[in-house]
Amino acid sequence: MMRGRSDGAQKKRLWTFVGIGAVLVVFLYMYFGSKSGGESALEYGSRSLRKLGSSYLGGDDNSDLSSRQEEKFGLEDGDGGIVPKSFPVCDDRHSELIPCLDRHLIYQMRLKLDLSLMEHYERHCPLPERRFNCLIPPPPGYKVPIKWPRSRDEVWKLNIPHTHLANEKSDQNWMVVKGDKIVFPGGGTHFHYGADKYIALIANMLNFTNDNLNDEGRIRTVFDVGCGVASFGGYLLSSDIIAMSLAPNDVHQNQIQFALERGIPAYLGVLGTKRLPYPSRSFEFSHCSRCRIDWLQRDGILLLELDRVLRPGGYFAYSSPEAYAQDEEDLRIWREMSTLVERMCWRIAAKKNQTVIWQKPLNNDCYMERPPGTQPPLCRSDNDPDAVWGVNMEACITPYSEHDHKVGGSGLVPWPARLSSPPPRLADFGYSNEMFEKDTETWRQRVDQYWSLLSSKISSDTLRNIMDMKANLGSFAAALKDKNVWVMNVVPKDGPNTLKIVYDRGLIGTTHDWCEAFSTYPRTYDLLHAWTVFSDAEKKGCSGEDLLLEIDRILRPTGFVIIRDKQHVIEFVKKHLSALHWEAVGSTDSTSDPEQDNDEVVFVVQKKLWLTSGSIRDTE
């Protein structure tokens, strides 16, 4: 009996210990699981959020940050809805979040990507249920960025607290840390002594007048692939040349962030498996300075993609050891590249020291004269060279249309006249010259109206990086030609593919789907122009709140949003002003613009500078 009672007691104690152990395991799993999942897209809820509290400058200390209303628009019927007191705030670790280029998300989704093809640097967007539905906080000590043109040469260190590039590239003059600033001497991997001298050298190699690369306005749009911190593009601006500087979010992951903080046009992207988000014949000049791209891979597919976006007679400047080194491997690569570009009908325009410059043909003659079976082949006739969103690259040469072949060039007038001259590709859309000129004048008047609304808030150097979220023909950007700004013109992926008109005008831009996040870092634009962007998202069934949060993510603190849309959209945005920590600046209605729809309203807002408790220190 005693033995039986002893065994029962031991069993009871054993089960007690097992129960306690199980509880402890569950606790540890939940605790450390939530910690390790802090950067997970599945943890976009309360575990990755924090409160603003009293650290929000000008905010409501009693805000209920957990309340969030899931809604799209739904205001046509006059529904007043519930005004959320605030959006939650993401954890400080997400202050540089790029949702569609988030490697943590890619890892968690267990995507089977080919790293050798750079697929992990391409866009992979979270599903709606895995999105960060919170405000992205600025980093500790964040300050309003230094104004252009000073910003070309220096930025606040705490705005981008990453100095590893200064150490890794210390012998190349990319950037130098000086006190509370990061300074950019203008150097690069192959132009240690300054981008300005290097640019003049290239112009001299091509015998351009006064060693000016713009060639009297004939070269205006440049593509700089593997751009580093974009000093090459930054120094081109003084020659009336605008460059699209491109680099991936790779081991040097803050290159594009530095470029945009400096006020230099730039975009996050990679030559991987998908076409670049630019139409055919967009650039007069392309450039690669030690960009470490294997141009020979997959039958030269990357070089053929570069060929697609070059205009007739366009140049490719290549500064790399393969162009001059004498070791066996570099010589092998040079021989194979030379053979490839010769079959592509490129010719050497100049070669000197470390740089070779190839030129693309003006017409199809060379293509037609190649022996049958020559590789790479010409692209099929049904291959649209301007289709880019999610389209795979192909290892083929994009020939010119019959019209362009006969013209023997782009047919564009030199810059700056091309900004206001009807471009030849207008005919692709059935637009007349009169329609183009009317659109240009309409947007000139509208921009004057915008600046009138902003006049009390801005001075000549307040704005630098501007985005037109629905650019159409680029007339909004054209109307800003006398301002010291640059514009990223975005053409929706499912609308008329007018981006080629934007490039023909000497402007730059990209294609995008506003149901997804844009490929840029947080806090990179001073002003966003949203013309019917919300209405378009509504028609597609996309979340209005997601779009508001994305606009807030890419907008700099103290930056502005100009919303031109239907009245019910404006009411929707007004409901969320306090939630976003935005404030109304001004508005106008259709009576002041006879060209706009009767119920179209202009509403201008400004983003406040707010800080979390962890970032308030060291802030002016």
Coordinates of C-alpha atoms in Angstrom, one line a residue, residues 75-448:
L75 CA -17.2 57.1 -49.3
E76 CA -19.5 57.5 -52.4
D77 CA -22.5 56.8 -50.3
G78 CA -21.6 59.5 -47.8
D79 CA -20.4 57.0 -45.1
G80 CA -18.8 59.1 -42.4
G81 CA -16.8 56.1 -41.0
I82 CA -14.6 56.1 -37.9
V83 CA -11.7 58.5 -37.9
P84 CA -8.7 56.5 -36.6
K85 CA -6.8 58.4 -33.9
S86 CA -3.5 57.2 -35.2
F87 CA -1.7 54.5 -37.2
P88 CA 0.7 52.3 -35.2
V89 CA 4.4 53.0 -35.7
C90 CA 6.8 50.3 -37.0
D91 CA 9.7 49.2 -34.9
D92 CA 12.8 51.3 -35.3
R93 CA 14.5 48.4 -37.0
H94 CA 12.3 49.0 -40.0
S95 CA 13.3 52.7 -40.5
E96 CA 14.8 51.7 -43.9
L97 CA 12.2 49.3 -45.0
I98 CA 11.7 48.7 -48.8
P99 CA 8.7 46.3 -48.8
C100 CA 9.2 44.7 -52.2
L101 CA 13.0 44.5 -51.8
D102 CA 13.0 43.0 -48.2
R103 CA 15.5 40.2 -48.0
H104 CA 14.0 39.0 -44.7
L105 CA 10.7 38.6 -46.4
I106 CA 12.3 36.7 -49.3
Y107 CA 14.0 34.4 -46.8
Q108 CA 10.8 33.7 -44.9
M109 CA 8.8 33.0 -48.0
R110 CA 11.4 30.4 -49.0
L111 CA 11.4 31.5 -52.6
K112 CA 13.6 29.4 -54.9
L113 CA 15.7 32.1 -56.5
D114 CA 18.8 31.8 -58.6
L115 CA 21.4 33.9 -56.8
S116 CA 23.7 33.8 -59.8
L117 CA 21.0 35.5 -61.9
M118 CA 20.4 38.2 -59.2
E119 CA 16.8 37.2 -58.7
H120 CA 17.1 37.9 -55.0
Y121 CA 17.6 41.6 -55.9
E122 CA 14.5 41.8 -58.0
R123 CA 11.1 42.8 -56.7
H124 CA 9.2 40.3 -54.5
C125 CA 6.3 42.0 -52.9
P126 CA 4.5 40.8 -49.7
L127 CA 0.9 39.7 -50.0
P128 CA -1.6 42.2 -48.5
E129 CA -1.9 40.1 -45.3
R130 CA 1.9 40.3 -44.8
R131 CA 2.4 44.0 -45.3
F132 CA 3.6 46.5 -42.7
N133 CA 0.5 48.4 -41.8
C134 CA 2.3 51.0 -39.8
L135 CA 4.2 54.3 -40.1
I136 CA 7.9 54.0 -40.9
P137 CA 9.9 55.9 -38.2
P138 CA 12.9 58.1 -39.0
P139 CA 16.3 57.0 -37.6
P140 CA 17.5 58.4 -34.3
G141 CA 18.7 62.0 -34.7
Y142 CA 17.1 62.5 -38.1
K143 CA 17.2 66.1 -39.5
V144 CA 15.6 67.8 -42.4
P145 CA 18.0 67.1 -45.3
I146 CA 20.6 69.6 -46.4
K147 CA 19.3 71.6 -49.4
W148 CA 20.5 71.4 -53.0
P149 CA 23.0 72.2 -54.3
R150 CA 25.0 71.8 -51.1
S151 CA 23.5 68.3 -50.7
R152 CA 25.4 67.0 -53.7
D153 CA 28.6 67.2 -51.6
E154 CA 27.4 66.6 -48.1
V155 CA 24.5 65.0 -46.1
W156 CA 23.7 64.5 -42.4
K157 CA 25.4 61.3 -41.1
L158 CA 22.5 60.5 -38.8
N159 CA 20.0 60.5 -41.7
I160 CA 21.8 57.6 -43.2
P161 CA 23.9 56.2 -40.4
H162 CA 26.0 53.8 -42.5
T163 CA 29.6 54.6 -42.9
H164 CA 30.9 51.2 -44.1
L165 CA 31.2 52.5 -47.7
A166 CA 33.5 55.2 -46.5
N167 CA 35.8 52.6 -45.1
E168 CA 35.5 50.1 -48.0
K169 CA 36.0 52.8 -50.7
S170 CA 38.4 55.0 -48.8
D171 CA 41.0 54.8 -51.6
Q172 CA 38.4 55.7 -54.2
N173 CA 37.0 59.0 -52.8
W174 CA 33.4 57.8 -52.8
M175 CA 32.6 59.4 -49.4
V176 CA 34.3 60.6 -46.3
V177 CA 33.0 61.0 -42.7
K178 CA 33.6 64.5 -41.3
G179 CA 32.0 65.2 -37.9
D180 CA 28.2 65.0 -38.1
K181 CA 28.3 64.9 -42.0
I182 CA 29.2 62.5 -44.8
V183 CA 31.1 64.3 -47.5
F184 CA 31.2 63.2 -51.2
P185 CA 34.4 64.3 -52.9
G186 CA 33.1 63.1 -56.3
G187 CA 35.3 60.1 -56.7
G188 CA 34.5 56.7 -58.1
T189 CA 36.1 53.3 -58.6
H190 CA 37.6 54.4 -61.9
F191 CA 37.7 58.1 -61.4
H192 CA 39.4 58.7 -58.1
Y193 CA 40.3 62.3 -59.0
G194 CA 36.7 63.3 -59.6
A195 CA 33.7 62.7 -61.8
D196 CA 34.0 66.1 -63.4
K197 CA 37.4 65.3 -64.9
Y198 CA 36.3 61.8 -65.9
I199 CA 33.2 63.1 -67.7
A200 CA 35.4 65.7 -69.6
L201 CA 37.8 62.9 -70.6
I202 CA 34.9 60.9 -72.1
A203 CA 33.6 63.9 -74.0
N204 CA 37.1 64.5 -75.3
M205 CA 37.4 60.9 -76.5
L206 CA 34.3 61.5 -78.5
N207 CA 35.6 64.9 -79.8
F208 CA 32.6 66.8 -78.4
T209 CA 32.7 70.6 -78.4
N210 CA 34.4 72.1 -75.3
D211 CA 34.8 68.6 -73.8
N212 CA 31.1 68.8 -72.8
L213 CA 29.3 65.5 -72.9
N214 CA 25.9 67.0 -73.7
D215 CA 27.2 67.4 -77.3
E216 CA 25.3 70.6 -77.9
G217 CA 22.1 69.1 -76.5
R218 CA 22.2 65.9 -78.4
I219 CA 22.9 63.8 -75.3
R220 CA 20.4 64.5 -72.6
T221 CA 19.3 61.1 -70.9
V222 CA 22.0 58.9 -69.5
F223 CA 21.8 55.4 -67.9
D224 CA 24.4 54.7 -65.2
V225 CA 24.3 51.1 -64.2
G226 CA 26.0 50.0 -61.0
C227 CA 26.2 53.7 -60.1
G228 CA 27.7 53.6 -56.6
V229 CA 26.6 56.8 -54.7
A230 CA 25.8 58.4 -58.1
S231 CA 28.5 61.0 -58.3
F232 CA 28.8 60.4 -62.0
G233 CA 25.1 61.4 -62.4
G234 CA 25.4 64.2 -59.9
Y235 CA 28.2 65.9 -61.9
L236 CA 26.4 65.5 -65.2
L237 CA 23.6 67.8 -64.0
S238 CA 25.6 70.9 -64.5
S239 CA 25.9 70.0 -68.2
D240 CA 22.1 69.8 -68.6
I241 CA 22.3 66.0 -68.7
I242 CA 20.0 63.9 -66.5
A243 CA 21.1 60.4 -65.5
M244 CA 19.0 57.5 -64.3
S245 CA 21.5 56.0 -61.7
L246 CA 20.7 52.4 -61.0
A247 CA 22.0 50.0 -58.3
P248 CA 20.6 47.1 -56.4
N249 CA 20.1 46.8 -52.6
D250 CA 23.2 44.6 -52.4
V251 CA 26.2 44.3 -50.1
H252 CA 26.6 48.1 -50.6
Q253 CA 23.0 48.4 -49.8
N254 CA 22.8 52.2 -49.1
Q255 CA 24.2 53.4 -52.4
I256 CA 20.8 54.6 -53.8
Q257 CA 19.8 55.9 -50.4
F258 CA 22.8 58.2 -50.4
A259 CA 22.2 59.2 -54.0
L260 CA 18.6 60.3 -53.2
E261 CA 19.6 62.0 -50.0
R262 CA 22.0 64.0 -52.0
G263 CA 19.3 65.1 -54.4
I264 CA 20.5 63.0 -57.4
P265 CA 18.1 61.1 -59.6
A266 CA 18.4 57.4 -58.8
Y267 CA 16.4 54.1 -58.7
L268 CA 16.8 50.7 -57.0
G269 CA 17.0 48.0 -59.6
V270 CA 19.2 45.3 -61.0
L271 CA 20.1 43.7 -64.3
G272 CA 18.8 40.2 -63.4
T273 CA 16.1 38.3 -65.2
K274 CA 13.4 40.9 -65.8
R275 CA 13.5 43.8 -68.3
L276 CA 14.5 47.2 -66.9
P277 CA 11.4 49.3 -66.2
Y278 CA 12.2 51.7 -69.1
P279 CA 10.9 51.6 -72.7
S280 CA 13.1 50.9 -75.7
R281 CA 15.3 53.8 -77.0
S282 CA 15.2 55.8 -73.7
F283 CA 18.9 56.8 -73.3
E284 CA 21.4 58.4 -75.6
F285 CA 24.3 57.2 -73.4
S286 CA 24.9 54.4 -71.0
H287 CA 27.8 53.9 -68.5
C288 CA 29.4 51.2 -66.5
S289 CA 32.4 52.0 -64.3
R290 CA 33.7 48.8 -62.7
C291 CA 30.0 47.8 -62.2
R292 CA 31.1 44.1 -61.8
I293 CA 28.4 42.8 -64.2
D294 CA 29.1 39.6 -66.2
W295 CA 28.1 40.9 -69.6
L296 CA 28.8 37.5 -71.2
Q297 CA 26.4 35.5 -69.2
R298 CA 23.4 33.8 -70.9
D299 CA 24.4 34.6 -74.4
G300 CA 25.0 38.3 -73.6
I301 CA 21.4 38.8 -72.4
L302 CA 22.3 41.7 -70.1
L303 CA 24.2 43.6 -72.9
L304 CA 21.3 43.0 -75.2
E305 CA 18.9 44.5 -72.5
L306 CA 21.2 47.6 -72.5
D307 CA 21.0 47.6 -76.3
R308 CA 17.2 47.7 -76.0
V309 CA 17.1 50.9 -74.0
L310 CA 19.7 52.7 -76.0
R311 CA 18.6 55.1 -78.8
P312 CA 19.8 54.7 -82.4
G313 CA 23.5 55.8 -82.4
G314 CA 23.6 55.6 -78.6
Y315 CA 26.9 55.1 -76.7
F316 CA 28.1 52.7 -74.0
A317 CA 31.1 53.8 -72.0
Y318 CA 32.8 50.9 -70.3
S319 CA 35.5 51.5 -67.8
S320 CA 36.8 48.2 -66.4
P321 CA 40.0 46.1 -66.3
E322 CA 38.7 44.0 -69.2
A323 CA 39.1 47.1 -71.4
Y324 CA 42.8 47.5 -70.6
A325 CA 44.4 44.9 -68.3
Q326 CA 46.8 42.3 -69.8
D327 CA 46.3 39.3 -67.6
E328 CA 45.0 36.1 -69.2
E329 CA 41.4 36.3 -67.8
D330 CA 40.8 39.9 -68.6
L331 CA 42.1 39.4 -72.1
R332 CA 39.8 36.4 -72.6
I333 CA 36.8 38.5 -71.4
W334 CA 37.8 41.4 -73.7
R335 CA 38.0 39.1 -76.7
E336 CA 34.6 37.5 -76.1
M337 CA 33.0 40.9 -75.4
S338 CA 34.5 42.4 -78.5
T339 CA 33.2 39.5 -80.6
L340 CA 29.7 39.7 -79.0
V341 CA 29.3 43.5 -79.6
E342 CA 30.6 43.1 -83.1
R343 CA 27.8 40.6 -83.8
M344 CA 25.4 43.1 -82.2
C345 CA 26.6 45.7 -84.8
W346 CA 28.2 47.9 -82.2
R347 CA 31.4 49.7 -83.3
I348 CA 34.2 51.1 -81.1
A349 CA 33.8 54.9 -81.2
A350 CA 36.8 55.5 -78.9
K351 CA 39.2 53.7 -76.7
K352 CA 41.7 55.2 -74.3
N353 CA 43.4 54.3 -71.1
Q354 CA 40.9 52.4 -69.0
T355 CA 37.8 53.2 -71.0
V356 CA 36.2 51.9 -74.2
I357 CA 33.1 53.6 -75.8
W358 CA 31.0 51.6 -78.2
Q359 CA 28.3 53.0 -80.4
K360 CA 25.0 51.4 -81.5
P361 CA 24.0 51.6 -85.2
L362 CA 21.6 54.2 -86.5
N363 CA 19.5 51.8 -88.6
N364 CA 18.9 48.1 -89.5
D365 CA 21.4 47.9 -92.3
C366 CA 24.1 46.0 -90.3
Y367 CA 21.5 43.6 -88.9
M368 CA 20.3 42.7 -92.3
E369 CA 23.8 42.1 -93.6
R370 CA 24.7 39.5 -90.9
P371 CA 25.1 35.9 -92.2
P372 CA 22.1 33.7 -91.6
G373 CA 22.1 32.0 -88.2
T374 CA 24.3 34.7 -86.6
Q375 CA 23.9 34.9 -82.8
P376 CA 22.3 36.8 -81.1
P377 CA 19.2 36.7 -83.3
L378 CA 16.8 39.5 -84.0
C379 CA 13.8 39.6 -81.7
R380 CA 10.5 38.3 -83.0
S381 CA 8.2 40.8 -84.7
D382 CA 5.5 40.2 -81.9
N383 CA 8.1 41.0 -79.2
D384 CA 7.0 44.5 -77.9
P385 CA 10.2 46.3 -76.9
D386 CA 8.3 48.7 -74.7
A387 CA 6.5 46.1 -72.5
V388 CA 8.6 46.0 -69.3
W389 CA 6.5 45.3 -66.2
G390 CA 7.4 41.8 -65.1
V391 CA 8.6 40.9 -68.6
N392 CA 11.5 38.5 -68.9
M393 CA 14.6 39.6 -70.8
E394 CA 15.4 37.8 -74.0
A395 CA 18.7 37.2 -75.6
C396 CA 17.8 38.9 -78.9
I397 CA 18.5 42.2 -80.7
T398 CA 15.7 44.7 -80.8
P399 CA 15.6 46.0 -84.4
Y400 CA 14.2 49.4 -85.4
S401 CA 10.7 49.8 -86.9
E402 CA 10.5 50.4 -90.7
H403 CA 9.9 54.1 -90.0
D404 CA 12.8 54.5 -87.6
H405 CA 15.1 52.6 -90.0
K406 CA 14.3 55.0 -92.8
V407 CA 14.8 58.0 -90.5
G408 CA 18.2 56.7 -89.4
G409 CA 18.1 58.0 -85.8
S410 CA 15.8 59.1 -83.0
G411 CA 14.4 62.1 -84.9
L412 CA 14.6 64.2 -81.7
V413 CA 15.7 67.8 -81.6
P414 CA 18.5 68.8 -79.2
W415 CA 17.8 69.7 -75.5
P416 CA 16.2 72.0 -74.3
A417 CA 14.0 72.4 -77.4
R418 CA 12.9 68.7 -77.2
L419 CA 11.1 69.4 -73.9
S420 CA 8.4 71.3 -75.7
S421 CA 8.6 69.9 -79.2
P422 CA 6.1 67.1 -80.1
P423 CA 8.2 63.9 -80.2
P424 CA 7.9 61.5 -83.2
R425 CA 6.5 58.6 -81.1
L426 CA 3.3 60.6 -80.3
A427 CA 1.9 58.9 -83.3
D428 CA 2.1 55.6 -81.5
F429 CA -0.8 56.7 -79.3
G430 CA -2.7 58.6 -82.0
Y431 CA -2.0 61.9 -80.4
S432 CA -1.7 65.0 -82.6
N433 CA 0.8 67.8 -82.1
E434 CA -2.1 70.0 -81.1
M435 CA -3.1 67.6 -78.3
F436 CA 0.5 67.6 -77.0
E437 CA 0.7 71.3 -77.0
K438 CA -2.6 71.7 -75.2
D439 CA -1.6 69.1 -72.6
T440 CA 1.7 71.1 -72.0
E441 CA -0.1 74.3 -71.6
T442 CA -2.8 72.8 -69.3
W443 CA -0.2 71.5 -66.9
R444 CA 1.8 74.7 -67.0
Q445 CA -1.3 76.5 -65.6
R446 CA -1.9 73.8 -63.1
V447 CA 1.6 73.9 -61.8
D448 CA 1.3 77.7 -61.4

